Amino acid sequence: MKFHFLLTQDLSSPGGLGRYLPWAKELTRLGHCVRISATHSNYKALHRKKLVINDVEVEYIGQMHVLKKGSKKTYYSLLRFVWVVLNATLRLSWAAMKYPTDVIIVGKPHPMNGIAGILGSKRWRCLLVVDVDDDEEYSGNFRHGWQRKIVGWFQKKLPIWADQVTTNTHYMRQKLQGFGVPLSRVYYLPNGVEPARFPPISAKKIIALKNKLGVADKKIIVYLGSIALVNHPLQLLIEAFIKVHRSDPETTLLLVGGGESIDEVRSIVKEKEIESSVILIGRVPPEEVAKYYAIANVSVDPVYDDLTARGRCPLKLFESWICGVPFVTGDVGDRRLLAGDPPAIKICKPGDPDSLAASIIEILNNKELADRMIELGKERVKEFYWDSLIPRFLRELVSLRTF
């Protein structure tokens, strides 16, 4: 079969790198032809617009709706934003109608790729799959109310038009049913992990990185993800870390990632007078991520009990498991279900810095607990390898239509 992914993000973004690219690569491994048409976060600086990754044909067709340079993420003025979105919509639509395909997969129900997906599926009379990996209406950083309404409308309506809807949380599965999508057409496809992206890190490299950061003798708490306070409550993690640091001054917090809130987070750290114990690493290349997990004693996903967290299946959970790092998060959405029984993660009260701090401290002070979580996580993560997830997805997809 031929598959065509339509994405409004590039393949270095969390969703592109952690969900859509491994999904596409697994399809090619199974013998299918796969193309990805996507926008890019810094299109003008991109030297190669077309490339092949593990037999997946990738083409960047235009600028993403936000601009990323280094660790900074910035938003366009209103007029520029409208132009970028219109241009991307036209280019994605052209790509969707240019290449014959059997299945179009719309990665996130956005207007740009949503319109392109509908046009392409009509043109080729192929299956339309819409992937919902967030509660888009509430997880985005919208500058204007009308933007939220438009994205919310597409999130409600596009899945109804699809032949199949995939989603990575049971919360969104139920919400899609409320939109009018029959549950028989909603397929639960959680996030997963590529083992090849997270090879074992040698002791020599671990020591070198710790020395470089000046944390050789520290207990390290790591957060790897977007530095965006609108949907990643790092202020909660910082409040918890202050309590952890009071309990054990030999602790350091590493914040690894880029986003629009880097300067604001740096200001919070300065205001709390913990600059010597918090390091903002910024965005790192994908091949460097495993090193930061390797030097960590605990990995953390701070969350409130809100719609954003309920609609999210955190990639950092699976990454922590495969890298052998104890993982702490709040009891929101699918997190307790993902943890398994016995739980392979430490679950705390969401939005509560005291509970988050206590969970981190317990892991740091209890080697037996930490080792047990690592062992459980390494076993549990095998269920979420993409080479296990995608064959099941394909069997469900093929049942919809005979090609």
PDB file of C-alpha atoms in Angstrom, residues 68-321:
ATOM      1  CA  LYS A  68      11.959  28.062  15.652  1.00  0.00           C
ATOM      2  CA  LYS A  69      15.559  29.191  15.719  1.00  0.00           C
ATOM      3  CA  GLY A  70      17.904  27.370  18.062  1.00  0.00           C
ATOM      4  CA  SER A  71      16.106  27.005  21.404  1.00  0.00           C
ATOM      5  CA  LYS A  72      13.713  29.894  20.783  1.00  0.00           C
ATOM      6  CA  LYS A  73      10.178  29.595  19.461  1.00  0.00           C
ATOM      7  CA  THR A  74       8.446  32.749  18.228  1.00  0.00           C
ATOM      8  CA  TYR A  75       5.020  33.579  16.842  1.00  0.00           C
ATOM      9  CA  TYR A  76       4.167  35.602  13.775  1.00  0.00           C
ATOM     10  CA  SER A  77       2.203  38.831  13.590  1.00  0.00           C
ATOM     11  CA  LEU A  78      -1.440  38.314  12.646  1.00  0.00           C
ATOM     12  CA  LEU A  79      -1.057  39.208   8.965  1.00  0.00           C
ATOM     13  CA  ARG A  80       2.096  37.135   8.590  1.00  0.00           C
ATOM     14  CA  PHE A  81       0.456  34.231  10.404  1.00  0.00           C
ATOM     15  CA  VAL A  82      -2.537  34.263   8.036  1.00  0.00           C
ATOM     16  CA  TRP A  83      -0.229  34.315   5.015  1.00  0.00           C
ATOM     17  CA  VAL A  84       1.890  31.423   6.334  1.00  0.00           C
ATOM     18  CA  VAL A  85      -1.191  29.316   7.072  1.00  0.00           C
ATOM     19  CA  LEU A  86      -2.776  29.986   3.663  1.00  0.00           C
ATOM     20  CA  ASN A  87       0.480  29.209   1.875  1.00  0.00           C
ATOM     21  CA  ALA A  88       0.957  25.974   3.810  1.00  0.00           C
ATOM     22  CA  THR A  89      -2.652  24.934   3.159  1.00  0.00           C
ATOM     23  CA  LEU A  90      -2.239  25.406  -0.584  1.00  0.00           C
ATOM     24  CA  ARG A  91       1.095  23.594  -0.699  1.00  0.00           C
ATOM     25  CA  LEU A  92      -0.073  20.667   1.424  1.00  0.00           C
ATOM     26  CA  SER A  93      -3.208  20.409  -0.721  1.00  0.00           C
ATOM     27  CA  TRP A  94      -1.133  20.372  -3.880  1.00  0.00           C
ATOM     28  CA  ALA A  95       1.072  17.629  -2.463  1.00  0.00           C
ATOM     29  CA  ALA A  96      -1.962  15.601  -1.387  1.00  0.00           C
ATOM     30  CA  MET A  97      -3.459  15.743  -4.879  1.00  0.00           C
ATOM     31  CA  LYS A  98      -0.141  15.298  -6.706  1.00  0.00           C
ATOM     32  CA  TYR A  99       0.918  11.897  -5.362  1.00  0.00           C
ATOM     33  CA  PRO A 100      -1.318   8.817  -5.855  1.00  0.00           C
ATOM     34  CA  THR A 101      -1.912   6.985  -2.596  1.00  0.00           C
ATOM     35  CA  ASP A 102      -4.070   4.384  -0.873  1.00  0.00           C
ATOM     36  CA  VAL A 103      -4.108   5.989   2.565  1.00  0.00           C
ATOM     37  CA  ILE A 104      -3.746   9.607   3.643  1.00  0.00           C
ATOM     38  CA  ILE A 105      -2.841  10.145   7.306  1.00  0.00           C
ATOM     39  CA  VAL A 106      -3.513  13.622   8.670  1.00  0.00           C
ATOM     40  CA  GLY A 107      -1.161  14.108  11.618  1.00  0.00           C
ATOM     41  CA  LYS A 108      -3.180  16.348  13.964  1.00  0.00           C
ATOM     42  CA  PRO A 109      -6.580  17.689  12.862  1.00  0.00           C
ATOM     43  CA  HIS A 110      -5.403  21.171  11.870  1.00  0.00           C
ATOM     44  CA  PRO A 111      -6.963  23.299   9.114  1.00  0.00           C
ATOM     45  CA  MET A 112      -3.872  23.204   6.873  1.00  0.00           C
ATOM     46  CA  ASN A 113      -3.438  19.454   6.612  1.00  0.00           C
ATOM     47  CA  GLY A 114      -7.122  18.763   7.271  1.00  0.00           C
ATOM     48  CA  ILE A 115      -8.234  20.560   4.118  1.00  0.00           C
ATOM     49  CA  ALA A 116      -5.394  18.938   2.185  1.00  0.00           C
ATOM     50  CA  GLY A 117      -6.367  15.515   3.485  1.00  0.00           C
ATOM     51  CA  ILE A 118      -9.991  15.871   2.406  1.00  0.00           C
ATOM     52  CA  LEU A 119      -9.003  17.078  -1.073  1.00  0.00           C
ATOM     53  CA  GLY A 120      -6.420  14.313  -1.488  1.00  0.00           C
ATOM     54  CA  SER A 121      -8.768  11.569  -0.335  1.00  0.00           C
ATOM     55  CA  LYS A 122     -11.421  12.749  -2.811  1.00  0.00           C
ATOM     56  CA  ARG A 123      -8.861  12.984  -5.604  1.00  0.00           C
ATOM     57  CA  TRP A 124      -7.519   9.453  -5.114  1.00  0.00           C
ATOM     58  CA  ARG A 125     -10.620   7.864  -3.581  1.00  0.00           C
ATOM     59  CA  CYS A 126      -8.442   6.565  -0.797  1.00  0.00           C
ATOM     60  CA  LEU A 127      -8.825   6.042   2.935  1.00  0.00           C
ATOM     61  CA  LEU A 128      -8.565   9.117   5.136  1.00  0.00           C
ATOM     62  CA  VAL A 129      -7.044   8.557   8.572  1.00  0.00           C
ATOM     63  CA  VAL A 130      -7.010  11.423  11.085  1.00  0.00           C
ATOM     64  CA  ASP A 131      -4.610  11.147  14.012  1.00  0.00           C
ATOM     65  CA  VAL A 132      -5.529  13.033  17.187  1.00  0.00           C
ATOM     66  CA  ASP A 133      -2.528  13.016  19.544  1.00  0.00           C
ATOM     67  CA  ASP A 134      -3.561  15.994  21.718  1.00  0.00           C
ATOM     68  CA  ASP A 135      -6.637  17.933  22.706  1.00  0.00           C
ATOM     69  CA  GLU A 136      -5.733  20.545  20.103  1.00  0.00           C
ATOM     70  CA  GLU A 137      -8.372  23.052  21.201  1.00  0.00           C
ATOM     71  CA  TYR A 138      -6.848  23.346  24.669  1.00  0.00           C
ATOM     72  CA  SER A 139      -3.175  22.429  24.280  1.00  0.00           C
ATOM     73  CA  GLY A 140      -2.180  25.138  21.808  1.00  0.00           C
ATOM     74  CA  ASN A 141      -0.800  28.584  22.557  1.00  0.00           C
ATOM     75  CA  PHE A 142      -3.426  30.649  20.757  1.00  0.00           C
ATOM     76  CA  ARG A 143      -2.913  34.391  20.398  1.00  0.00           C
ATOM     77  CA  HIS A 144      -6.527  35.062  19.445  1.00  0.00           C
ATOM     78  CA  GLY A 145      -9.808  33.475  20.465  1.00  0.00           C
ATOM     79  CA  TRP A 146     -10.843  32.892  16.856  1.00  0.00           C
ATOM     80  CA  GLN A 147      -7.775  30.686  16.328  1.00  0.00           C
ATOM     81  CA  ARG A 148      -8.919  28.388  19.126  1.00  0.00           C
ATOM     82  CA  LYS A 149     -12.430  28.269  17.667  1.00  0.00           C
ATOM     83  CA  ILE A 150     -11.186  27.338  14.197  1.00  0.00           C
ATOM     84  CA  VAL A 151      -8.857  24.616  15.489  1.00  0.00           C
ATOM     85  CA  GLY A 152     -11.615  23.373  17.812  1.00  0.00           C
ATOM     86  CA  TRP A 153     -14.048  23.205  14.881  1.00  0.00           C
ATOM     87  CA  PHE A 154     -11.611  21.148  12.789  1.00  0.00           C
ATOM     88  CA  GLN A 155     -10.927  18.858  15.742  1.00  0.00           C
ATOM     89  CA  LYS A 156     -14.666  18.197  16.024  1.00  0.00           C
ATOM     90  CA  LYS A 157     -15.550  17.913  12.342  1.00  0.00           C
ATOM     91  CA  LEU A 158     -12.551  16.398  10.555  1.00  0.00           C
ATOM     92  CA  PRO A 159     -12.687  13.068  12.464  1.00  0.00           C
ATOM     93  CA  ILE A 160     -16.339  12.680  11.465  1.00  0.00           C
ATOM     94  CA  TRP A 161     -15.309  12.775   7.795  1.00  0.00           C
ATOM     95  CA  ALA A 162     -12.458  10.294   8.270  1.00  0.00           C
ATOM     96  CA  ASP A 163     -12.618   6.581   7.517  1.00  0.00           C
ATOM     97  CA  GLN A 164     -10.573   5.934  10.641  1.00  0.00           C
ATOM     98  CA  VAL A 165      -9.476   8.065  13.578  1.00  0.00           C
ATOM     99  CA  THR A 166      -6.430   7.165  15.644  1.00  0.00           C
ATOM    100  CA  THR A 167      -5.784   8.640  19.067  1.00  0.00           C
ATOM    101  CA  ASN A 168      -3.240   8.049  21.807  1.00  0.00           C
ATOM    102  CA  THR A 169      -5.460   8.527  24.885  1.00  0.00           C
ATOM    103  CA  HIS A 170      -8.724   7.071  26.116  1.00  0.00           C
ATOM    104  CA  TYR A 171      -9.763  10.578  27.135  1.00  0.00           C
ATOM    105  CA  MET A 172      -9.697  11.708  23.493  1.00  0.00           C
ATOM    106  CA  ARG A 173     -11.349   8.455  22.431  1.00  0.00           C
ATOM    107  CA  GLN A 174     -14.350   9.301  24.585  1.00  0.00           C
ATOM    108  CA  LYS A 175     -14.277  12.928  23.481  1.00  0.00           C
ATOM    109  CA  LEU A 176     -14.304  11.878  19.831  1.00  0.00           C
ATOM    110  CA  GLN A 177     -17.372   9.778  20.537  1.00  0.00           C
ATOM    111  CA  GLY A 178     -18.976  12.909  21.930  1.00  0.00           C
ATOM    112  CA  PHE A 179     -18.183  14.691  18.667  1.00  0.00           C
ATOM    113  CA  GLY A 180     -20.235  12.061  16.839  1.00  0.00           C
ATOM    114  CA  VAL A 181     -17.504   9.645  15.747  1.00  0.00           C
ATOM    115  CA  PRO A 182     -18.586   6.004  16.240  1.00  0.00           C
ATOM    116  CA  LEU A 183     -16.204   4.183  18.561  1.00  0.00           C
ATOM    117  CA  SER A 184     -15.932   1.462  15.923  1.00  0.00           C
ATOM    118  CA  ARG A 185     -13.962   3.969  13.822  1.00  0.00           C
ATOM    119  CA  VAL A 186     -11.690   5.160  16.637  1.00  0.00           C
ATOM    120  CA  TYR A 187      -8.475   3.172  17.039  1.00  0.00           C
ATOM    121  CA  TYR A 188      -6.358   3.539  20.174  1.00  0.00           C
ATOM    122  CA  LEU A 189      -2.750   3.973  19.075  1.00  0.00           C
ATOM    123  CA  PRO A 190      -0.616   5.082  22.039  1.00  0.00           C
ATOM    124  CA  ASN A 191       2.743   6.714  21.656  1.00  0.00           C
ATOM    125  CA  GLY A 192       5.675   4.369  21.492  1.00  0.00           C
ATOM    126  CA  VAL A 193       9.429   4.312  21.251  1.00  0.00           C
ATOM    127  CA  GLU A 194      12.180   3.316  18.812  1.00  0.00           C
ATOM    128  CA  PRO A 195      14.871   1.310  20.611  1.00  0.00           C
ATOM    129  CA  ALA A 196      17.428   2.325  17.978  1.00  0.00           C
ATOM    130  CA  ARG A 197      17.086   5.975  19.004  1.00  0.00           C
ATOM    131  CA  PHE A 198      18.141   5.197  22.567  1.00  0.00           C
ATOM    132  CA  PRO A 199      21.288   3.066  22.509  1.00  0.00           C
ATOM    133  CA  PRO A 200      23.153   2.328  25.757  1.00  0.00           C
ATOM    134  CA  ILE A 201      25.481   5.181  26.736  1.00  0.00           C
ATOM    135  CA  SER A 202      28.993   4.287  27.831  1.00  0.00           C
ATOM    136  CA  ALA A 203      30.215   5.186  31.304  1.00  0.00           C
ATOM    137  CA  LYS A 204      32.915   7.320  29.677  1.00  0.00           C
ATOM    138  CA  LYS A 205      30.346   9.482  27.879  1.00  0.00           C
ATOM    139  CA  ILE A 206      28.213   9.786  31.009  1.00  0.00           C
ATOM    140  CA  ILE A 207      31.191  11.004  33.033  1.00  0.00           C
ATOM    141  CA  ALA A 208      32.216  13.411  30.263  1.00  0.00           C
ATOM    142  CA  LEU A 209      28.754  15.005  30.072  1.00  0.00           C
ATOM    143  CA  LYS A 210      28.476  15.293  33.850  1.00  0.00           C
ATOM    144  CA  ASN A 211      31.875  16.977  34.005  1.00  0.00           C
ATOM    145  CA  LYS A 212      30.952  19.312  31.177  1.00  0.00           C
ATOM    146  CA  LEU A 213      27.817  20.406  33.040  1.00  0.00           C
ATOM    147  CA  GLY A 214      29.572  20.560  36.397  1.00  0.00           C
ATOM    148  CA  VAL A 215      27.259  18.013  38.014  1.00  0.00           C
ATOM    149  CA  ALA A 216      29.635  15.096  38.545  1.00  0.00           C
ATOM    150  CA  ASP A 217      28.703  14.635  42.206  1.00  0.00           C
ATOM    151  CA  LYS A 218      25.043  15.659  41.967  1.00  0.00           C
ATOM    152  CA  LYS A 219      21.766  13.756  41.982  1.00  0.00           C
ATOM    153  CA  ILE A 220      20.131  14.806  38.739  1.00  0.00           C
ATOM    154  CA  ILE A 221      16.441  15.451  38.103  1.00  0.00           C
ATOM    155  CA  VAL A 222      15.739  15.871  34.410  1.00  0.00           C
ATOM    156  CA  TYR A 223      12.875  17.296  32.380  1.00  0.00           C
ATOM    157  CA  LEU A 224      13.101  16.692  28.627  1.00  0.00           C
ATOM    158  CA  GLY A 225      10.414  18.453  26.622  1.00  0.00           C
ATOM    159  CA  SER A 226       9.031  21.768  25.459  1.00  0.00           C
ATOM    160  CA  ILE A 227       9.818  24.855  27.507  1.00  0.00           C
ATOM    161  CA  ALA A 228       6.344  26.302  27.078  1.00  0.00           C
ATOM    162  CA  LEU A 229       4.502  27.315  30.239  1.00  0.00           C
ATOM    163  CA  VAL A 230       1.139  27.509  28.497  1.00  0.00           C
ATOM    164  CA  ASN A 231       0.913  23.717  28.308  1.00  0.00           C
ATOM    165  CA  HIS A 232       3.921  22.397  30.263  1.00  0.00           C
ATOM    166  CA  PRO A 233       3.755  23.633  33.876  1.00  0.00           C
ATOM    167  CA  LEU A 234       7.451  23.936  34.643  1.00  0.00           C
ATOM    168  CA  GLN A 235       6.618  26.383  37.420  1.00  0.00           C
ATOM    169  CA  LEU A 236       5.137  23.371  39.243  1.00  0.00           C
ATOM    170  CA  LEU A 237       8.375  21.426  38.774  1.00  0.00           C
ATOM    171  CA  ILE A 238      10.462  24.372  39.960  1.00  0.00           C
ATOM    172  CA  GLU A 239       8.352  24.728  43.118  1.00  0.00           C
ATOM    173  CA  ALA A 240       8.765  21.017  43.772  1.00  0.00           C
ATOM    174  CA  PHE A 241      12.488  21.165  43.114  1.00  0.00           C
ATOM    175  CA  ILE A 242      12.940  23.904  45.715  1.00  0.00           C
ATOM    176  CA  LYS A 243      11.534  21.481  48.294  1.00  0.00           C
ATOM    177  CA  VAL A 244      13.727  18.651  46.982  1.00  0.00           C
ATOM    178  CA  HIS A 245      16.816  20.850  47.124  1.00  0.00           C
ATOM    179  CA  ARG A 246      16.072  21.870  50.699  1.00  0.00           C
ATOM    180  CA  SER A 247      15.894  18.197  51.593  1.00  0.00           C
ATOM    181  CA  ASP A 248      19.072  17.367  49.668  1.00  0.00           C
ATOM    182  CA  PRO A 249      21.327  20.267  48.582  1.00  0.00           C
ATOM    183  CA  GLU A 250      23.300  17.868  46.333  1.00  0.00           C
ATOM    184  CA  THR A 251      20.539  17.855  43.717  1.00  0.00           C
ATOM    185  CA  THR A 252      20.430  19.579  40.334  1.00  0.00           C
ATOM    186  CA  LEU A 253      17.506  20.167  37.973  1.00  0.00           C
ATOM    187  CA  LEU A 254      18.195  19.949  34.229  1.00  0.00           C
ATOM    188  CA  LEU A 255      15.645  21.459  31.842  1.00  0.00           C
ATOM    189  CA  VAL A 256      16.336  20.128  28.352  1.00  0.00           C
ATOM    190  CA  GLY A 257      14.361  21.534  25.440  1.00  0.00           C
ATOM    191  CA  GLY A 258      13.409  24.654  23.547  1.00  0.00           C
ATOM    192  CA  GLY A 259      10.337  26.840  23.459  1.00  0.00           C
ATOM    193  CA  GLU A 260       8.855  30.294  23.789  1.00  0.00           C
ATOM    194  CA  SER A 261       9.127  30.379  27.596  1.00  0.00           C
ATOM    195  CA  ILE A 262      12.881  29.955  28.045  1.00  0.00           C
ATOM    196  CA  ASP A 263      13.425  33.559  29.140  1.00  0.00           C
ATOM    197  CA  GLU A 264      10.418  33.438  31.458  1.00  0.00           C
ATOM    198  CA  VAL A 265      11.606  30.197  33.065  1.00  0.00           C
ATOM    199  CA  ARG A 266      15.084  31.681  33.474  1.00  0.00           C
ATOM    200  CA  SER A 267      13.496  34.654  35.242  1.00  0.00           C
ATOM    201  CA  ILE A 268      11.536  32.370  37.589  1.00  0.00           C
ATOM    202  CA  VAL A 269      14.711  30.481  38.461  1.00  0.00           C
ATOM    203  CA  LYS A 270      16.512  33.763  39.173  1.00  0.00           C
ATOM    204  CA  GLU A 271      13.611  35.060  41.267  1.00  0.00           C
ATOM    205  CA  LYS A 272      13.610  31.861  43.351  1.00  0.00           C
ATOM    206  CA  GLU A 273      17.395  32.214  43.825  1.00  0.00           C
ATOM    207  CA  ILE A 274      18.170  28.688  42.627  1.00  0.00           C
ATOM    208  CA  GLU A 275      20.295  29.601  39.605  1.00  0.00           C
ATOM    209  CA  SER A 276      23.233  27.543  40.859  1.00  0.00           C
ATOM    210  CA  SER A 277      21.111  24.380  41.005  1.00  0.00           C
ATOM    211  CA  VAL A 278      18.999  24.666  37.818  1.00  0.00           C
ATOM    212  CA  ILE A 279      20.537  24.350  34.355  1.00  0.00           C
ATOM    213  CA  LEU A 280      18.612  25.281  31.209  1.00  0.00           C
ATOM    214  CA  ILE A 281      20.244  23.204  28.497  1.00  0.00           C
ATOM    215  CA  GLY A 282      18.099  24.381  25.592  1.00  0.00           C
ATOM    216  CA  ARG A 283      17.192  22.300  22.563  1.00  0.00           C
ATOM    217  CA  VAL A 284      19.570  19.423  21.850  1.00  0.00           C
ATOM    218  CA  PRO A 285      19.941  17.284  18.695  1.00  0.00           C
ATOM    219  CA  PRO A 286      17.800  14.121  18.747  1.00  0.00           C
ATOM    220  CA  GLU A 287      20.873  11.912  18.883  1.00  0.00           C
ATOM    221  CA  GLU A 288      21.948  13.633  22.123  1.00  0.00           C
ATOM    222  CA  VAL A 289      18.725  13.026  24.050  1.00  0.00           C
ATOM    223  CA  ALA A 290      19.677   9.577  25.338  1.00  0.00           C
ATOM    224  CA  LYS A 291      22.781  11.051  27.010  1.00  0.00           C
ATOM    225  CA  TYR A 292      20.690  13.352  29.177  1.00  0.00           C
ATOM    226  CA  TYR A 293      18.493  10.495  30.296  1.00  0.00           C
ATOM    227  CA  ALA A 294      21.630   8.463  31.009  1.00  0.00           C
ATOM    228  CA  ILE A 295      22.973  10.990  33.537  1.00  0.00           C
ATOM    229  CA  ALA A 296      19.620  11.381  35.329  1.00  0.00           C
ATOM    230  CA  ASN A 297      18.476   9.813  38.589  1.00  0.00           C
ATOM    231  CA  VAL A 298      14.842  10.799  38.009  1.00  0.00           C
ATOM    232  CA  SER A 299      12.826  11.965  34.977  1.00  0.00           C
ATOM    233  CA  VAL A 300       9.787  14.170  35.603  1.00  0.00           C
ATOM    234  CA  ASP A 301       6.590  15.098  33.747  1.00  0.00           C
ATOM    235  CA  PRO A 302       4.892  17.876  35.782  1.00  0.00           C
ATOM    236  CA  VAL A 303       1.138  18.160  35.122  1.00  0.00           C
ATOM    237  CA  TYR A 304      -2.027  19.786  36.331  1.00  0.00           C
ATOM    238  CA  ASP A 305      -5.328  17.934  36.167  1.00  0.00           C
ATOM    239  CA  ASP A 306      -6.495  19.837  33.100  1.00  0.00           C
ATOM    240  CA  LEU A 307      -7.687  19.094  29.566  1.00  0.00           C
ATOM    241  CA  THR A 308      -4.204  19.491  28.136  1.00  0.00           C
ATOM    242  CA  ALA A 309      -2.748  16.757  30.369  1.00  0.00           C
ATOM    243  CA  ARG A 310      -5.741  14.455  29.961  1.00  0.00           C
ATOM    244  CA  GLY A 311      -5.365  14.547  26.189  1.00  0.00           C
ATOM    245  CA  ARG A 312      -1.636  13.824  26.191  1.00  0.00           C
ATOM    246  CA  CYS A 313       0.314  10.560  26.088  1.00  0.00           C
ATOM    247  CA  PRO A 314       3.775  11.729  27.230  1.00  0.00           C
ATOM    248  CA  LEU A 315       6.633  10.577  25.031  1.00  0.00           C
ATOM    249  CA  LYS A 316       9.060  11.171  27.892  1.00  0.00           C
ATOM    250  CA  LEU A 317       7.421   8.284  29.771  1.00  0.00           C
ATOM    251  CA  PHE A 318       8.455   5.711  27.160  1.00  0.00           C
ATOM    252  CA  GLU A 319      11.843   7.365  26.653  1.00  0.00           C
ATOM    253  CA  SER A 320      12.539   7.208  30.392  1.00  0.00           C
ATOM    254  CA  TRP A 321      11.593   3.531  30.490  1.00  0.00           C
TER     255      TRP A 321
END
